[in-house]
Short mmCIF file of C-alpha atoms in Angstrom, two decimals:
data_model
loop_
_atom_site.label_atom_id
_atom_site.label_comp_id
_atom_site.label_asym_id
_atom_site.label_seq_id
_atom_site.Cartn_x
_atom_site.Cartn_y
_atom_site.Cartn_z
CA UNK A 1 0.24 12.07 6.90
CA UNK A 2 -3.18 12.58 7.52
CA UNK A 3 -5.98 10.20 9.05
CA UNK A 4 -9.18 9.18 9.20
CA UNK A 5 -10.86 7.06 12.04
CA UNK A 6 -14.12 4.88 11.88
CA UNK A 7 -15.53 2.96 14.42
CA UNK A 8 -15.13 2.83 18.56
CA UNK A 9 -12.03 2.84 20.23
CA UNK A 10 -12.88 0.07 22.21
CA UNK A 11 -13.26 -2.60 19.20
CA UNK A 12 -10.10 -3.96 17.80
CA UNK A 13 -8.00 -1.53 15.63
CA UNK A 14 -7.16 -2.29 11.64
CA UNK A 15 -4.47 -0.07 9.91
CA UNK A 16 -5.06 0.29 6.24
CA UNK A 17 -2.61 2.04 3.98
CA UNK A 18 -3.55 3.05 0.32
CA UNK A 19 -1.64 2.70 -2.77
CA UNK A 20 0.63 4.81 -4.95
CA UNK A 21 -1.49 7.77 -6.12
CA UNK A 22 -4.83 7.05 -3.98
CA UNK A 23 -5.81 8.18 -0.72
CA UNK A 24 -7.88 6.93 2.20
CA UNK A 25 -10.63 6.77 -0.38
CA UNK A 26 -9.23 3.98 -1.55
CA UNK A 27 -11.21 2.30 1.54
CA UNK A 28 -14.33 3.77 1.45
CA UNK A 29 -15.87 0.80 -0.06
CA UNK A 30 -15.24 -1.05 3.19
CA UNK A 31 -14.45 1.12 5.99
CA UNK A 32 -18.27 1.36 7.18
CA UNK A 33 -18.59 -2.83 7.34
CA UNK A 34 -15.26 -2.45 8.84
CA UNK A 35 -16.24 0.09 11.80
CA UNK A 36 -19.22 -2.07 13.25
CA UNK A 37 -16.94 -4.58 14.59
CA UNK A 38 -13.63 -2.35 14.72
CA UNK A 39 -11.70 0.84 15.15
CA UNK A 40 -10.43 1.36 11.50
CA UNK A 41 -7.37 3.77 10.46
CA UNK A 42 -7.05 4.99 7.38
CA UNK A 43 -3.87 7.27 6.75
CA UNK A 44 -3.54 9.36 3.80
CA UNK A 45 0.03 9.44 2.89
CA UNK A 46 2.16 11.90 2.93
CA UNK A 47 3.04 13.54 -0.83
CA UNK A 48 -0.67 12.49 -1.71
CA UNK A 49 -2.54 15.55 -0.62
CA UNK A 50 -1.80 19.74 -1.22
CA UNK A 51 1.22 20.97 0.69
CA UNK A 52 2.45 17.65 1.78
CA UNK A 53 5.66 15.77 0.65
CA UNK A 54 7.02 12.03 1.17
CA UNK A 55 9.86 11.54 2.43
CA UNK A 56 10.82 7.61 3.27
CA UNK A 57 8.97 4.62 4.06
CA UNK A 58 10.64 4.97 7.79
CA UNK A 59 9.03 8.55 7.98
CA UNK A 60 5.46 7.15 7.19
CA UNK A 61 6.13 4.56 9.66
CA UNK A 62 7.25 6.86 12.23
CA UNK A 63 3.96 9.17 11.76
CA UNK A 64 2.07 6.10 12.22
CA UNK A 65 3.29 4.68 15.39
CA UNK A 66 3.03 8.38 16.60
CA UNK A 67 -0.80 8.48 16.48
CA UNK A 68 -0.86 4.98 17.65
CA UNK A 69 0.98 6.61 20.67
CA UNK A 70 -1.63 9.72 20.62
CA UNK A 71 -4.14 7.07 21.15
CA UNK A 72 -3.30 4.80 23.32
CA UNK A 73 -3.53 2.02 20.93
CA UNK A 74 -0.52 -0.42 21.86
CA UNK A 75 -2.04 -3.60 19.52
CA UNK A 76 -3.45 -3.94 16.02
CA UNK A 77 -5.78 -6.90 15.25
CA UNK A 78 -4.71 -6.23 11.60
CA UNK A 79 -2.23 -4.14 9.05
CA UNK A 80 -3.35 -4.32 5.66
CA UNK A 81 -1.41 -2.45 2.57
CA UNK A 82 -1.87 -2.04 -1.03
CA UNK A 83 0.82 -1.77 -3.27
CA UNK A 84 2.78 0.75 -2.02
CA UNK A 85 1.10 0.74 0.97
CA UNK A 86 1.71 -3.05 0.59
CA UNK A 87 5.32 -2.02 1.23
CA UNK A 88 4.73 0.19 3.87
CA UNK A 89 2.72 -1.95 5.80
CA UNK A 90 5.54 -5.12 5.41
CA UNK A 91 8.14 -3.23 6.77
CA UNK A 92 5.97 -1.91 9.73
CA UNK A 93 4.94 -5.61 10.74
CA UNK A 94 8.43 -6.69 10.44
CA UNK A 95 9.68 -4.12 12.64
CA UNK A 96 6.73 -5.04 15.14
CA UNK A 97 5.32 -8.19 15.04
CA UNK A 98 4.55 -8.31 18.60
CA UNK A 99 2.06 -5.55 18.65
CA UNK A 100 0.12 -7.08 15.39
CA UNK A 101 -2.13 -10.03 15.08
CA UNK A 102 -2.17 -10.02 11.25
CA UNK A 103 -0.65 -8.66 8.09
CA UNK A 104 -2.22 -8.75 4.67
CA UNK A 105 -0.05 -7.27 1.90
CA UNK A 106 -1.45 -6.79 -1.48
CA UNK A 107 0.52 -6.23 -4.88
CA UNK A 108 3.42 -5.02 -2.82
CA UNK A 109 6.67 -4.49 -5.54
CA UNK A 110 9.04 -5.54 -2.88
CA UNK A 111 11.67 -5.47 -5.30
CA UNK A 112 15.07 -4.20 -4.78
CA UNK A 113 16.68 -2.77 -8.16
CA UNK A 114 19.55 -1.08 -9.21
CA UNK A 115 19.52 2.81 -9.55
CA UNK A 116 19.71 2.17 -13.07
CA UNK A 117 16.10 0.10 -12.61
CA UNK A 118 15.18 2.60 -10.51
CA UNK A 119 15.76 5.30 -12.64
CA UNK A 120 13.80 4.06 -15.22
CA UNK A 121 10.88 3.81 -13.39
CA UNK A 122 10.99 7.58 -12.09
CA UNK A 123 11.65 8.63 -15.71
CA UNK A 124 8.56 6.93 -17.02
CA UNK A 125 6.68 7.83 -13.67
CA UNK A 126 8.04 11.81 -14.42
CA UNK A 127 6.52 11.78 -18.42
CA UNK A 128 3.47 10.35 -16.92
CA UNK A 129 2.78 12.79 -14.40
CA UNK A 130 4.00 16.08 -16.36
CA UNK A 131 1.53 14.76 -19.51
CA UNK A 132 -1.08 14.59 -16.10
CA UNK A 133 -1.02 17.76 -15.64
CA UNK A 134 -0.76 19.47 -18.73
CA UNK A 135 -4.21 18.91 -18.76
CA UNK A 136 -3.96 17.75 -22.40
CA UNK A 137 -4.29 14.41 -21.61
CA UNK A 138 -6.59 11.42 -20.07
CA UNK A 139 -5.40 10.68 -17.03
CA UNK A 140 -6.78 7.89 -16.09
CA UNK A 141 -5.43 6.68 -19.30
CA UNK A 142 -2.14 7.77 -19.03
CA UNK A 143 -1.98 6.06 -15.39
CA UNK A 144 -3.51 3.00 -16.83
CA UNK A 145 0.24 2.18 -18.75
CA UNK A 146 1.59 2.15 -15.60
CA UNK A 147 0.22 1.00 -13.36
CA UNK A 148 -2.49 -2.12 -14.95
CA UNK A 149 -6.04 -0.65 -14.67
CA UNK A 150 -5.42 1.64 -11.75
CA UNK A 151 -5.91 4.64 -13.66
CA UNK A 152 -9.47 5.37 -12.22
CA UNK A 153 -8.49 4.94 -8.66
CA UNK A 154 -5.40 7.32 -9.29
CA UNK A 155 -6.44 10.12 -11.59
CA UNK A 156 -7.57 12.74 -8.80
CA UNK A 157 -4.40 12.32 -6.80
CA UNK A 158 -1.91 12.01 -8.91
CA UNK A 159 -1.86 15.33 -9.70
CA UNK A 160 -1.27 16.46 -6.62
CA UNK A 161 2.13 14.46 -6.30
CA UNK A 162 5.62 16.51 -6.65
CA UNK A 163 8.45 16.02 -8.36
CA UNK A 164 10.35 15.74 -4.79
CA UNK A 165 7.41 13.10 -3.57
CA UNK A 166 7.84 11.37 -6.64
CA UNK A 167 11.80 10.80 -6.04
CA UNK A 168 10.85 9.61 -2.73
CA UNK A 169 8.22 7.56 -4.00
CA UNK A 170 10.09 5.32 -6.26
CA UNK A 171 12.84 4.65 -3.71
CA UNK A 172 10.25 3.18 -1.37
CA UNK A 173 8.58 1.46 -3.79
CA UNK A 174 11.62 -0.39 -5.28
CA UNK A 175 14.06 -0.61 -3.23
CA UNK A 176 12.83 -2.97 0.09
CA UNK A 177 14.21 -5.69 2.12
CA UNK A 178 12.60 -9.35 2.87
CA UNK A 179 12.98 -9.51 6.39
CA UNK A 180 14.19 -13.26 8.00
CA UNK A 181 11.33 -13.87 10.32
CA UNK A 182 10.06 -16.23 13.10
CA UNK A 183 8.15 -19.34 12.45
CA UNK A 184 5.34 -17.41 14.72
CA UNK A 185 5.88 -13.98 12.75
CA UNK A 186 5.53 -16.01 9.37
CA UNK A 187 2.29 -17.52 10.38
CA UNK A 188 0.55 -13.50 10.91
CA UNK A 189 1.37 -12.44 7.54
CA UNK A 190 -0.14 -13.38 4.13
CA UNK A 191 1.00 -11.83 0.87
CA UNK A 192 -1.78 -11.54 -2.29
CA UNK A 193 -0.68 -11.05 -5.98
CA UNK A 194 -2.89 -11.34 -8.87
CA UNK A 195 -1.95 -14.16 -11.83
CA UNK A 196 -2.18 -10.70 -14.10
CA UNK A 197 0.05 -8.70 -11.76
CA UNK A 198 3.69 -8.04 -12.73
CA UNK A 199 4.53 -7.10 -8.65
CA UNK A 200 3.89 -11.08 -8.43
CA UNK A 201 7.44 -11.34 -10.17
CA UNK A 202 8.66 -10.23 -6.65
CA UNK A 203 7.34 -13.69 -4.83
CA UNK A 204 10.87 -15.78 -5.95
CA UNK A 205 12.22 -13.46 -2.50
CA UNK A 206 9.35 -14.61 -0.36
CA UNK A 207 9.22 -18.37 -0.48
CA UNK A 208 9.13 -18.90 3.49
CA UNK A 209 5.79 -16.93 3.01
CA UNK A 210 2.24 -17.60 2.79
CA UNK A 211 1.08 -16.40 -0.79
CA UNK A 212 -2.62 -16.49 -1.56
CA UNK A 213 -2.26 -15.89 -5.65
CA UNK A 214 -5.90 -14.34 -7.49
CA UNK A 215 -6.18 -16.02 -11.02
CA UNK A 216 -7.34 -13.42 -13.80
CA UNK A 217 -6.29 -10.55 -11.13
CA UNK A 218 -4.25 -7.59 -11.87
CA UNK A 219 -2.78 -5.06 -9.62
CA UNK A 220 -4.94 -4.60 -6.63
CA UNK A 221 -7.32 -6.44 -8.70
CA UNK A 222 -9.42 -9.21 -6.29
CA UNK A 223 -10.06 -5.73 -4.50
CA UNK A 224 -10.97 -3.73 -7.28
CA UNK A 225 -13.24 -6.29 -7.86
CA UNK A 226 -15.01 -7.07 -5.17
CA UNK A 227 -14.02 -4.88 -1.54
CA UNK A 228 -16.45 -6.38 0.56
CA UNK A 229 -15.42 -10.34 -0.42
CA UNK A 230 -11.58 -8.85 -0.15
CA UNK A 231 -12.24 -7.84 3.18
CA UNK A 232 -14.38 -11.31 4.53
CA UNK A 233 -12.01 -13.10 3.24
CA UNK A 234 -8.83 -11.59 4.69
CA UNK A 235 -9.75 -9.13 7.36
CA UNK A 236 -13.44 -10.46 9.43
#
């Protein structure tokens, strides 16, 4: 995991995490209005740049509370994720609420299929990525049947990803746990899913939760649309 820092240290501290196939990029449309009032990280996953590999949700989260550490940074005014960074960032609140303020998860598949599901999945994910990188094909294209109209946001790194990553990749993103939280815990976090999204087929396992639903949005889509109104609405 790799990551990038905007902002002073002594202004509250945000956590974004990307998506499946992006990087910290994915946040350059806000991280600058962002930094004037806070200390923003932005991680690159690990698998999603050269000579890197993902291993586990748990191993992302562990990297993250490591620099945290590093840094002296004991709270977080906010953890936002995307997708599969939706997933990651879920399962890092859960684990501790007491050091975050607020959680906003975004398109997160927290589904939890079978290995057949599963399987599926990686073999689609596997044809998309070897046609990729033949080079004979469009990627943005080819990531667009995947993954509704994130093709542009993807097409650089997808590339890079390995078959190894890829395994790991698909377990995190489809097999995840609702955790049973406080009435206080329940209250930080607020889950967003698109009317266009299929992840929002997930949101029959989080009824107790606050859902904020985007009509005419697909995945990632209110923030694909418009960063800066993503980010006043659910982050200043």
């Amino acid at each position: 995991m790799r990551f990038q820092t905007f902002g002073s240290k002594n202004n509250k501290a945000v956590l974004l995490i990307h998506t499946l196939f992006t990087s910290a990029d994915f946040f350059a449309p806000v991280t600058q209005l962002l930094a004037k009032d806070h200390f923003v990280i932005v991680p690159t996953l690990s698998g999603h740049y050269e000579n890197s590999t993902f291993v586990s949700t748990a191993d992302e989260i562990r990297q993250i509370k490591e620099f945290l550490s590093e840094n002296n940074i004991g709270f977080l005014y906010a953890v936002a994720g995307f997708s599969l960074g939706g997933n990651i960032a879920y399962e890092f609140f859960c684990n501790n609420a007491a050091m975050i303020e607020n959680a906003v998860i975004d398109s997160a598949p927290l589904f939890n299929f079978s290995k057949f599901v599963k399987n599926h999945f990686l073999k689609n994910y596997t044809k998309c990525l070897k046609r990729i990188k033949s080079g004979k094909y469009d990627a943005a294209q080819e990531l667009n049947k995947h993954f509704n109209g994130m093709g542009e946001y993807q097409k650089d790194i997808a590339p890079i990803v390995s078959q190894e990553s890829l395994n790991s990749l698909v377990e995190s993103c489809y097999n995840t746990r609702v955790y049973k939280l406080s009435k206080a815990e329940l209250k930080k976090v607020t889950f967003i899913y698109g009317s266009k999204d299929i992840a929002k087929l997930c949101n029959m396992r989080l009824k107790k939760y606050h859902i904020r639903k985007m009509k005419g949005c697909g995945h990632c889509g209110f923030y694909r649309q418009n960063p800066i109104e993503w980010m006043k609405q659910f982050i200043l």
